[in-house]
Amino acid sequence: GAVVSQHPSWVICKSGTSVKIECRSLDFQATTMFWYRQFPKQSLMLMATSNEGSKATYEQGVEKDKFLINHASLTLSTLTVTSAHPEDSSFYICSGGARVYTDTQYFGPGTRLTVL
Amino acid sequence: KNEVEQSPQNLTAQEGEFITINCSYSVGISALHWLQQHPGGGIVSLFMLSSGKKKHGRLIATINIQEKHSSLHITASHPRDSAVYICAPLGGSQGNLIFGKGTKLSVKP
């Protein structure tokens, strides 16, 4: 099956720093990729939809200036958590598919962010 | 009311038992995913369903679009099936999935 990679798999950073998470589709082109966040013992919540060549669409309550998304190519989307705070500590996961309405979604392995 | 309701929330079974996880949803969709999330966090899509029934190995998934209900069955369960199973209809405005809270399955040897 198709593969989506994420890097890094885990990161620990100090409060106030910025962290960039990369999501790559390795064997398919993804016009659209999704970024989710999962807090402990909770379900995944959509943060934003990343569209190649255009601005990301953010869900209500997600600050676009804090969570910067760049979909630079059909195989790479990045999420940058700017000025990270301890409450941003979470599990971040991306997904993509060749065609979101008709094809299966492939998930990255996730990035565990801990902000001290 | 949650848009996606799964039952049960937790399930403990003995190896070899037949497992059923149910999902009811209120969002209007054309397809639904069943996902498996292991303790490390990684997620795998087991099935994408738009109608009827699909089978993959010991896993069977069914869906009734009219009734907005889907079930995931595991035959001859095994300890390696222990994971969280998530029902996720395709219902978001962006083509995104909407996630249930998941069913935590533990299969004892």
mmCIF file of N, CA and C in Angstrom, chain B:
data_model
loop_
_atom_site.group_PDB
_atom_site.id
_atom_site.type_symbol
_atom_site.label_atom_id
_atom_site.label_comp_id
_atom_site.label_asym_id
_atom_site.label_seq_id
_atom_site.Cartn_x
_atom_site.Cartn_y
_atom_site.Cartn_z
ATOM 1 N N LYS B 1 -24.986 15.566 20.891
ATOM 2 C CA LYS B 1 -24.805 14.181 20.446
ATOM 3 C C LYS B 1 -23.614 14.128 19.503
ATOM 4 N N ASN B 2 -22.738 13.111 19.723
ATOM 5 C CA ASN B 2 -21.597 12.964 18.835
ATOM 6 C C ASN B 2 -22.064 12.582 17.443
ATOM 7 N N GLU B 3 -21.289 13.030 16.455
ATOM 8 C CA GLU B 3 -21.624 12.697 15.074
ATOM 9 C C GLU B 3 -21.349 11.230 14.780
ATOM 10 N N VAL B 4 -20.393 10.657 15.504
ATOM 11 C CA VAL B 4 -20.018 9.263 15.299
ATOM 12 C C VAL B 4 -20.024 8.557 16.652
ATOM 13 N N GLU B 5 -20.841 7.545 16.769
ATOM 14 C CA GLU B 5 -20.950 6.796 18.028
ATOM 15 C C GLU B 5 -20.464 5.382 17.804
ATOM 16 N N GLN B 6 -19.512 4.969 18.622
ATOM 17 C CA GLN B 6 -19.013 3.600 18.545
ATOM 18 C C GLN B 6 -19.369 2.840 19.803
ATOM 19 N N SER B 7 -19.596 1.551 19.629
ATOM 20 C CA SER B 7 -19.825 0.706 20.799
ATOM 21 C C SER B 7 -19.265 -0.685 20.545
ATOM 22 N N PRO B 8 -18.698 -1.327 21.569
ATOM 23 C CA PRO B 8 -18.468 -0.743 22.889
ATOM 24 C C PRO B 8 -17.254 0.174 22.890
ATOM 25 N N GLN B 9 -17.032 0.882 23.956
ATOM 26 C CA GLN B 9 -15.851 1.735 24.074
ATOM 27 C C GLN B 9 -14.624 0.909 24.413
ATOM 28 N N ASN B 10 -14.857 -0.112 25.229
ATOM 29 C CA ASN B 10 -13.777 -1.027 25.608
ATOM 30 C C ASN B 10 -14.267 -2.455 25.458
ATOM 31 N N LEU B 11 -13.376 -3.314 25.050
ATOM 32 C CA LEU B 11 -13.757 -4.698 24.822
ATOM 33 C C LEU B 11 -12.575 -5.604 25.141
ATOM 34 N N THR B 12 -12.829 -6.566 26.017
ATOM 35 C CA THR B 12 -11.814 -7.572 26.333
ATOM 36 C C THR B 12 -12.325 -8.922 25.869
ATOM 37 N N ALA B 13 -11.515 -9.624 25.134
ATOM 38 C CA ALA B 13 -11.932 -10.907 24.589
ATOM 39 C C ALA B 13 -10.841 -11.953 24.812
ATOM 40 N N GLN B 14 -11.240 -13.198 24.777
ATOM 41 C CA GLN B 14 -10.290 -14.301 24.807
ATOM 42 C C GLN B 14 -9.888 -14.640 23.380
ATOM 43 N N GLU B 15 -8.658 -15.055 23.251
ATOM 44 C CA GLU B 15 -8.167 -15.442 21.935
ATOM 45 C C GLU B 15 -9.120 -16.442 21.290
ATOM 46 N N GLY B 16 -9.423 -16.199 20.038
ATOM 47 C CA GLY B 16 -10.301 -17.088 19.300
ATOM 48 C C GLY B 16 -11.737 -16.604 19.221
ATOM 49 N N GLU B 17 -12.105 -15.658 20.052
ATOM 50 C CA GLU B 17 -13.482 -15.174 20.044
ATOM 51 C C GLU B 17 -13.787 -14.334 18.815
ATOM 52 N N PHE B 18 -15.069 -14.285 18.486
ATOM 53 C CA PHE B 18 -15.571 -13.459 17.400
ATOM 54 C C PHE B 18 -15.904 -12.080 17.979
ATOM 55 N N ILE B 19 -15.373 -11.049 17.342
ATOM 56 C CA ILE B 19 -15.501 -9.683 17.852
ATOM 57 C C ILE B 19 -16.388 -8.866 16.915
ATOM 58 N N THR B 20 -17.263 -8.056 17.495
ATOM 59 C CA THR B 20 -18.043 -7.108 16.696
ATOM 60 C C THR B 20 -17.953 -5.723 17.319
ATOM 61 N N ILE B 21 -17.641 -4.753 16.505
ATOM 62 C CA ILE B 21 -17.637 -3.352 16.916
ATOM 63 C C ILE B 21 -18.626 -2.619 16.021
ATOM 64 N N ASN B 22 -19.490 -1.831 16.648
ATOM 65 C CA ASN B 22 -20.529 -1.140 15.902
ATOM 66 C C ASN B 22 -20.284 0.364 15.829
ATOM 67 N N CYS B 23 -20.784 0.950 14.760
ATOM 68 C CA CYS B 23 -20.615 2.388 14.538
ATOM 69 C C CYS B 23 -21.893 2.955 13.948
ATOM 70 N N SER B 24 -22.419 3.970 14.587
ATOM 71 C CA SER B 24 -23.557 4.711 14.045
ATOM 72 C C SER B 24 -23.137 6.164 13.875
ATOM 73 N N TYR B 25 -23.568 6.770 12.809
ATOM 74 C CA TYR B 25 -23.112 8.125 12.532
ATOM 75 C C TYR B 25 -24.266 8.962 12.006
ATOM 76 N N SER B 26 -24.141 10.259 12.183
ATOM 77 C CA SER B 26 -25.215 11.147 11.760
ATOM 78 C C SER B 26 -24.813 12.045 10.595
ATOM 79 N N VAL B 27 -23.527 12.064 10.277
ATOM 80 C CA VAL B 27 -23.080 12.909 9.173
ATOM 81 C C VAL B 27 -23.385 12.212 7.858
ATOM 82 N N GLY B 28 -23.777 13.009 6.907
ATOM 83 C CA GLY B 28 -24.102 12.452 5.593
ATOM 84 C C GLY B 28 -22.841 12.181 4.811
ATOM 85 N N ILE B 29 -22.673 10.974 4.349
ATOM 86 C CA ILE B 29 -21.397 10.598 3.728
ATOM 87 C C ILE B 29 -21.578 9.692 2.523
ATOM 88 N N SER B 30 -20.498 9.508 1.839
ATOM 89 C CA SER B 30 -20.493 8.553 0.739
ATOM 90 C C SER B 30 -19.618 7.347 1.038
ATOM 91 N N ALA B 31 -18.801 7.453 2.068
ATOM 92 C CA ALA B 31 -17.910 6.343 2.399
ATOM 93 C C ALA B 31 -17.500 6.433 3.857
ATOM 94 N N LEU B 32 -16.934 5.357 4.336
ATOM 95 C CA LEU B 32 -16.529 5.282 5.740
ATOM 96 C C LEU B 32 -15.265 4.442 5.831
ATOM 97 N N HIS B 33 -14.373 4.863 6.716
ATOM 98 C CA HIS B 33 -13.150 4.100 6.957
ATOM 99 C C HIS B 33 -13.213 3.409 8.316
ATOM 100 N N TRP B 34 -12.660 2.240 8.386
ATOM 101 C CA TRP B 34 -12.317 1.632 9.665
ATOM 102 C C TRP B 34 -10.809 1.689 9.796
ATOM 103 N N LEU B 35 -10.365 2.250 10.933
ATOM 104 C CA LEU B 35 -8.941 2.449 11.161
ATOM 105 C C LEU B 35 -8.506 1.639 12.373
ATOM 106 N N GLN B 36 -7.229 1.291 12.370
ATOM 107 C CA GLN B 36 -6.642 0.589 13.504
ATOM 108 C C GLN B 36 -5.481 1.434 14.022
ATOM 109 N N GLN B 37 -5.516 1.733 15.314
ATOM 110 C CA GLN B 37 -4.427 2.504 15.913
ATOM 111 C C GLN B 37 -3.769 1.682 17.009
ATOM 112 N N HIS B 38 -2.474 1.442 16.827
ATOM 113 C CA HIS B 38 -1.727 0.659 17.809
ATOM 114 C C HIS B 38 -1.205 1.566 18.907
ATOM 115 N N PRO B 39 -0.775 0.973 20.035
ATOM 116 C CA PRO B 39 -0.343 1.787 21.184
ATOM 117 C C PRO B 39 0.703 2.838 20.834
ATOM 118 N N GLY B 40 1.542 2.563 19.876
ATOM 119 C CA GLY B 40 2.553 3.560 19.505
ATOM 120 C C GLY B 40 1.970 4.762 18.791
ATOM 121 N N GLY B 41 0.723 4.666 18.371
ATOM 122 C CA GLY B 41 0.052 5.794 17.744
ATOM 123 C C GLY B 41 -0.201 5.655 16.259
ATOM 124 N N GLY B 42 0.562 4.802 15.585
ATOM 125 C CA GLY B 42 0.402 4.692 14.144
ATOM 126 C C GLY B 42 -0.990 4.222 13.750
ATOM 127 N N ILE B 43 -1.489 4.755 12.672
ATOM 128 C CA ILE B 43 -2.841 4.444 12.218
ATOM 129 C C ILE B 43 -2.785 3.795 10.845
ATOM 130 N N VAL B 44 -3.588 2.751 10.707
ATOM 131 C CA VAL B 44 -3.698 2.062 9.429
ATOM 132 C C VAL B 44 -5.167 2.025 9.031
ATOM 133 N N SER B 45 -5.443 2.312 7.786
ATOM 134 C CA SER B 45 -6.809 2.179 7.299
ATOM 135 C C SER B 45 -7.043 0.721 6.944
ATOM 136 N N LEU B 46 -7.999 0.093 7.619
ATOM 137 C CA LEU B 46 -8.306 -1.305 7.360
ATOM 138 C C LEU B 46 -9.238 -1.456 6.168
ATOM 139 N N PHE B 47 -10.240 -0.613 6.135
ATOM 140 C CA PHE B 47 -11.242 -0.675 5.068
ATOM 141 C C PHE B 47 -11.715 0.721 4.724
ATOM 142 N N MET B 48 -12.066 0.887 3.456
ATOM 143 C CA MET B 48 -12.867 2.029 3.042
ATOM 144 C C MET B 48 -14.113 1.444 2.390
ATOM 145 N N LEU B 49 -15.278 1.779 2.940
ATOM 146 C CA LEU B 49 -16.525 1.170 2.495
ATOM 147 C C LEU B 49 -17.474 2.228 1.984
ATOM 148 N N SER B 50 -18.142 1.923 0.902
ATOM 149 C CA SER B 50 -19.231 2.792 0.473
ATOM 150 C C SER B 50 -20.550 2.028 0.385
ATOM 151 N N SER B 51 -20.478 0.711 0.388
ATOM 152 C CA SER B 51 -21.699 -0.087 0.398
ATOM 153 C C SER B 51 -21.344 -1.530 0.714
ATOM 154 N N GLY B 52 -22.334 -2.269 1.195
ATOM 155 C CA GLY B 52 -22.202 -3.711 1.323
ATOM 156 C C GLY B 52 -21.188 -4.174 2.349
ATOM 157 N N LYS B 53 -20.293 -5.005 1.880
ATOM 158 C CA LYS B 53 -19.425 -5.758 2.778
ATOM 159 C C LYS B 53 -18.060 -5.920 2.132
ATOM 160 N N LYS B 54 -17.028 -5.857 2.978
ATOM 161 C CA LYS B 54 -15.681 -6.160 2.508
ATOM 162 C C LYS B 54 -15.017 -7.102 3.483
ATOM 163 N N LYS B 55 -14.133 -7.935 2.944
ATOM 164 C CA LYS B 55 -13.442 -8.920 3.786
ATOM 165 C C LYS B 55 -11.955 -8.869 3.466
ATOM 166 N N HIS B 56 -11.163 -8.883 4.533
ATOM 167 C CA HIS B 56 -9.707 -8.936 4.350
ATOM 168 C C HIS B 56 -9.151 -9.816 5.450
ATOM 169 N N GLY B 57 -8.793 -11.023 5.061
ATOM 170 C CA GLY B 57 -8.291 -11.966 6.064
ATOM 171 C C GLY B 57 -9.369 -12.282 7.087
ATOM 172 N N ARG B 58 -9.053 -12.033 8.358
ATOM 173 C CA ARG B 58 -10.022 -12.326 9.426
ATOM 174 C C ARG B 58 -10.936 -11.138 9.720
ATOM 175 N N LEU B 59 -10.768 -10.088 8.985
ATOM 176 C CA LEU B 59 -11.561 -8.886 9.213
ATOM 177 C C LEU B 59 -12.672 -8.770 8.178
ATOM 178 N N ILE B 60 -13.853 -8.395 8.691
ATOM 179 C CA ILE B 60 -15.008 -8.178 7.817
ATOM 180 C C ILE B 60 -15.638 -6.851 8.216
ATOM 181 N N ALA B 61 -15.969 -6.039 7.245
ATOM 182 C CA ALA B 61 -16.644 -4.780 7.527
ATOM 183 C C ALA B 61 -17.903 -4.698 6.685
ATOM 184 N N THR B 62 -18.962 -4.215 7.317
ATOM 185 C CA THR B 62 -20.228 -4.040 6.614
ATOM 186 C C THR B 62 -20.719 -2.615 6.818
ATOM 187 N N ILE B 63 -21.517 -2.162 5.889
ATOM 188 C CA ILE B 63 -22.075 -0.825 6.017
ATOM 189 C C ILE B 63 -23.478 -0.785 5.436
ATOM 190 N N ASN B 64 -24.353 -0.025 6.113
ATOM 191 C CA ASN B 64 -25.686 0.247 5.608
ATOM 192 C C ASN B 64 -25.794 1.763 5.512
ATOM 193 N N ILE B 65 -25.630 2.279 4.315
ATOM 194 C CA ILE B 65 -25.596 3.725 4.128
ATOM 195 C C ILE B 65 -26.925 4.358 4.510
ATOM 196 N N GLN B 66 -28.031 3.699 4.188
ATOM 197 C CA GLN B 66 -29.352 4.264 4.490
ATOM 198 C C GLN B 66 -29.558 4.391 5.987
ATOM 199 N N GLU B 67 -29.136 3.380 6.728
ATOM 200 C CA GLU B 67 -29.316 3.398 8.178
ATOM 201 C C GLU B 67 -28.151 4.076 8.884
ATOM 202 N N LYS B 68 -27.124 4.449 8.138
ATOM 203 C CA LYS B 68 -25.939 5.103 8.708
ATOM 204 C C LYS B 68 -25.354 4.255 9.841
ATOM 205 N N HIS B 69 -25.063 3.027 9.493
ATOM 206 C CA HIS B 69 -24.526 2.093 10.469
ATOM 207 C C HIS B 69 -23.487 1.204 9.803
ATOM 208 N N SER B 70 -22.417 0.950 10.537
ATOM 209 C CA SER B 70 -21.370 0.070 10.034
ATOM 210 C C SER B 70 -20.875 -0.818 11.162
ATOM 211 N N SER B 71 -20.409 -1.979 10.824
ATOM 212 C CA SER B 71 -19.850 -2.894 11.810
ATOM 213 C C SER B 71 -18.514 -3.435 11.323
ATOM 214 N N LEU B 72 -17.650 -3.675 12.282
ATOM 215 C CA LEU B 72 -16.366 -4.330 12.015
ATOM 216 C C LEU B 72 -16.351 -5.629 12.799
ATOM 217 N N HIS B 73 -16.062 -6.714 12.113
ATOM 218 C CA HIS B 73 -16.002 -8.018 12.766
ATOM 219 C C HIS B 73 -14.589 -8.578 12.653
ATOM 220 N N ILE B 74 -14.178 -9.220 13.712
ATOM 221 C CA ILE B 74 -12.894 -9.936 13.691
ATOM 222 C C ILE B 74 -13.178 -11.382 14.040
ATOM 223 N N THR B 75 -12.844 -12.277 13.141
ATOM 224 C CA THR B 75 -13.042 -13.692 13.421
ATOM 225 C C THR B 75 -11.750 -14.272 13.997
ATOM 226 N N ALA B 76 -11.888 -15.263 14.856
ATOM 227 C CA ALA B 76 -10.734 -15.934 15.462
ATOM 228 C C ALA B 76 -9.727 -14.913 15.977
ATOM 229 N N SER B 77 -10.174 -14.084 16.902
ATOM 230 C CA SER B 77 -9.334 -12.988 17.376
ATOM 231 C C SER B 77 -8.028 -13.498 17.981
ATOM 232 N N HIS B 78 -7.023 -12.649 17.889
ATOM 233 C CA HIS B 78 -5.679 -12.994 18.332
ATOM 234 C C HIS B 78 -5.126 -11.821 19.142
ATOM 235 N N PRO B 79 -4.222 -12.098 20.091
ATOM 236 C CA PRO B 79 -3.655 -10.980 20.879
ATOM 237 C C PRO B 79 -3.069 -9.855 20.024
ATOM 238 N N ARG B 80 -2.562 -10.169 18.850
ATOM 239 C CA ARG B 80 -2.000 -9.096 18.021
ATOM 240 C C ARG B 80 -3.079 -8.173 17.437
ATOM 241 N N ASP B 81 -4.349 -8.577 17.597
ATOM 242 C CA ASP B 81 -5.446 -7.693 17.177
ATOM 243 C C ASP B 81 -5.701 -6.590 18.204
ATOM 244 N N SER B 82 -5.063 -6.685 19.352
ATOM 245 C CA SER B 82 -5.269 -5.683 20.401
ATOM 246 C C SER B 82 -4.834 -4.318 19.891
ATOM 247 N N ALA B 83 -5.761 -3.388 19.898
ATOM 248 C CA ALA B 83 -5.526 -2.050 19.357
ATOM 249 C C ALA B 83 -6.789 -1.237 19.591
ATOM 250 N N VAL B 84 -6.751 0.006 19.159
ATOM 251 C CA VAL B 84 -7.952 0.831 19.150
ATOM 252 C C VAL B 84 -8.490 0.856 17.722
ATOM 253 N N TYR B 85 -9.757 0.566 17.580
ATOM 254 C CA TYR B 85 -10.402 0.551 16.270
ATOM 255 C C TYR B 85 -11.313 1.765 16.163
ATOM 256 N N ILE B 86 -11.128 2.492 15.098
ATOM 257 C CA ILE B 86 -11.801 3.779 14.942
ATOM 258 C C ILE B 86 -12.657 3.777 13.688
ATOM 259 N N CYS B 87 -13.892 4.173 13.879
ATOM 260 C CA CYS B 87 -14.821 4.359 12.762
ATOM 261 C C CYS B 87 -14.709 5.807 12.304
ATOM 262 N N ALA B 88 -14.559 6.030 11.012
ATOM 263 C CA ALA B 88 -14.334 7.387 10.527
ATOM 264 C C ALA B 88 -15.073 7.619 9.225
ATOM 265 N N PRO B 89 -16.278 8.160 9.303
ATOM 266 C CA PRO B 89 -16.996 8.491 8.076
ATOM 267 C C PRO B 89 -16.313 9.620 7.323
ATOM 268 N N LEU B 90 -16.466 9.565 6.033
ATOM 269 C CA LEU B 90 -15.990 10.649 5.178
ATOM 270 C C LEU B 90 -17.104 11.670 5.139
ATOM 271 N N GLY B 91 -16.969 12.719 5.926
ATOM 272 C CA GLY B 91 -18.101 13.627 6.018
ATOM 273 C C GLY B 91 -17.738 15.083 6.122
ATOM 274 N N GLY B 92 -16.443 15.371 6.226
ATOM 275 C CA GLY B 92 -16.046 16.751 6.381
ATOM 276 C C GLY B 92 -16.161 17.544 5.090
ATOM 277 N N SER B 93 -16.245 18.832 5.251
ATOM 278 C CA SER B 93 -16.414 19.713 4.091
ATOM 279 C C SER B 93 -15.184 19.722 3.195
ATOM 280 N N GLN B 94 -14.047 19.332 3.740
ATOM 281 C CA GLN B 94 -12.803 19.306 2.972
ATOM 282 C C GLN B 94 -12.505 17.924 2.415
ATOM 283 N N GLY B 95 -13.426 17.002 2.597
ATOM 284 C CA GLY B 95 -13.141 15.627 2.220
ATOM 285 C C GLY B 95 -12.407 14.885 3.313
ATOM 286 N N ASN B 96 -12.447 15.455 4.516
ATOM 287 C CA ASN B 96 -11.730 14.832 5.619
ATOM 288 C C ASN B 96 -12.597 13.804 6.330
ATOM 289 N N LEU B 97 -11.927 13.004 7.149
ATOM 290 C CA LEU B 97 -12.627 12.006 7.946
ATOM 291 C C LEU B 97 -13.089 12.630 9.257
ATOM 292 N N ILE B 98 -14.197 12.097 9.780
ATOM 293 C CA ILE B 98 -14.688 12.489 11.091
ATOM 294 C C ILE B 98 -14.572 11.262 11.978
ATOM 295 N N PHE B 99 -13.870 11.403 13.084
ATOM 296 C CA PHE B 99 -13.474 10.228 13.844
ATOM 297 C C PHE B 99 -14.391 9.938 15.019
ATOM 298 N N GLY B 100 -14.703 8.651 15.193
ATOM 299 C CA GLY B 100 -15.309 8.204 16.426
ATOM 300 C C GLY B 100 -14.258 8.183 17.521
ATOM 301 N N LYS B 101 -14.698 7.940 18.742
ATOM 302 C CA LYS B 101 -13.764 7.930 19.872
ATOM 303 C C LYS B 101 -12.961 6.646 19.938
ATOM 304 N N GLY B 102 -13.376 5.672 19.178
ATOM 305 C CA GLY B 102 -12.603 4.441 19.129
ATOM 306 C C GLY B 102 -13.080 3.394 20.106
ATOM 307 N N THR B 103 -12.772 2.169 19.782
ATOM 308 C CA THR B 103 -13.030 1.025 20.655
ATOM 309 C C THR B 103 -11.705 0.381 20.983
ATOM 310 N N LYS B 104 -11.395 0.333 22.266
ATOM 311 C CA LYS B 104 -10.137 -0.280 22.678
ATOM 312 C C LYS B 104 -10.352 -1.767 22.874
ATOM 313 N N LEU B 105 -9.686 -2.549 22.054
ATOM 314 C CA LEU B 105 -9.824 -4.005 22.097
ATOM 315 C C LEU B 105 -8.583 -4.625 22.717
ATOM 316 N N SER B 106 -8.795 -5.484 23.676
ATOM 317 C CA SER B 106 -7.709 -6.278 24.261
ATOM 318 C C SER B 106 -8.068 -7.744 24.109
ATOM 319 N N VAL B 107 -7.218 -8.480 23.440
ATOM 320 C CA VAL B 107 -7.433 -9.907 23.257
ATOM 321 C C VAL B 107 -6.424 -10.652 24.114
ATOM 322 N N LYS B 108 -6.936 -11.428 25.056
ATOM 323 C CA LYS B 108 -6.087 -12.171 25.994
ATOM 324 C C LYS B 108 -5.767 -13.558 25.441
ATOM 325 N N PRO B 109 -4.547 -13.998 25.639
ATOM 326 C CA PRO B 109 -4.177 -15.346 25.158
ATOM 327 C C PRO B 109 -4.827 -16.438 26.005
#
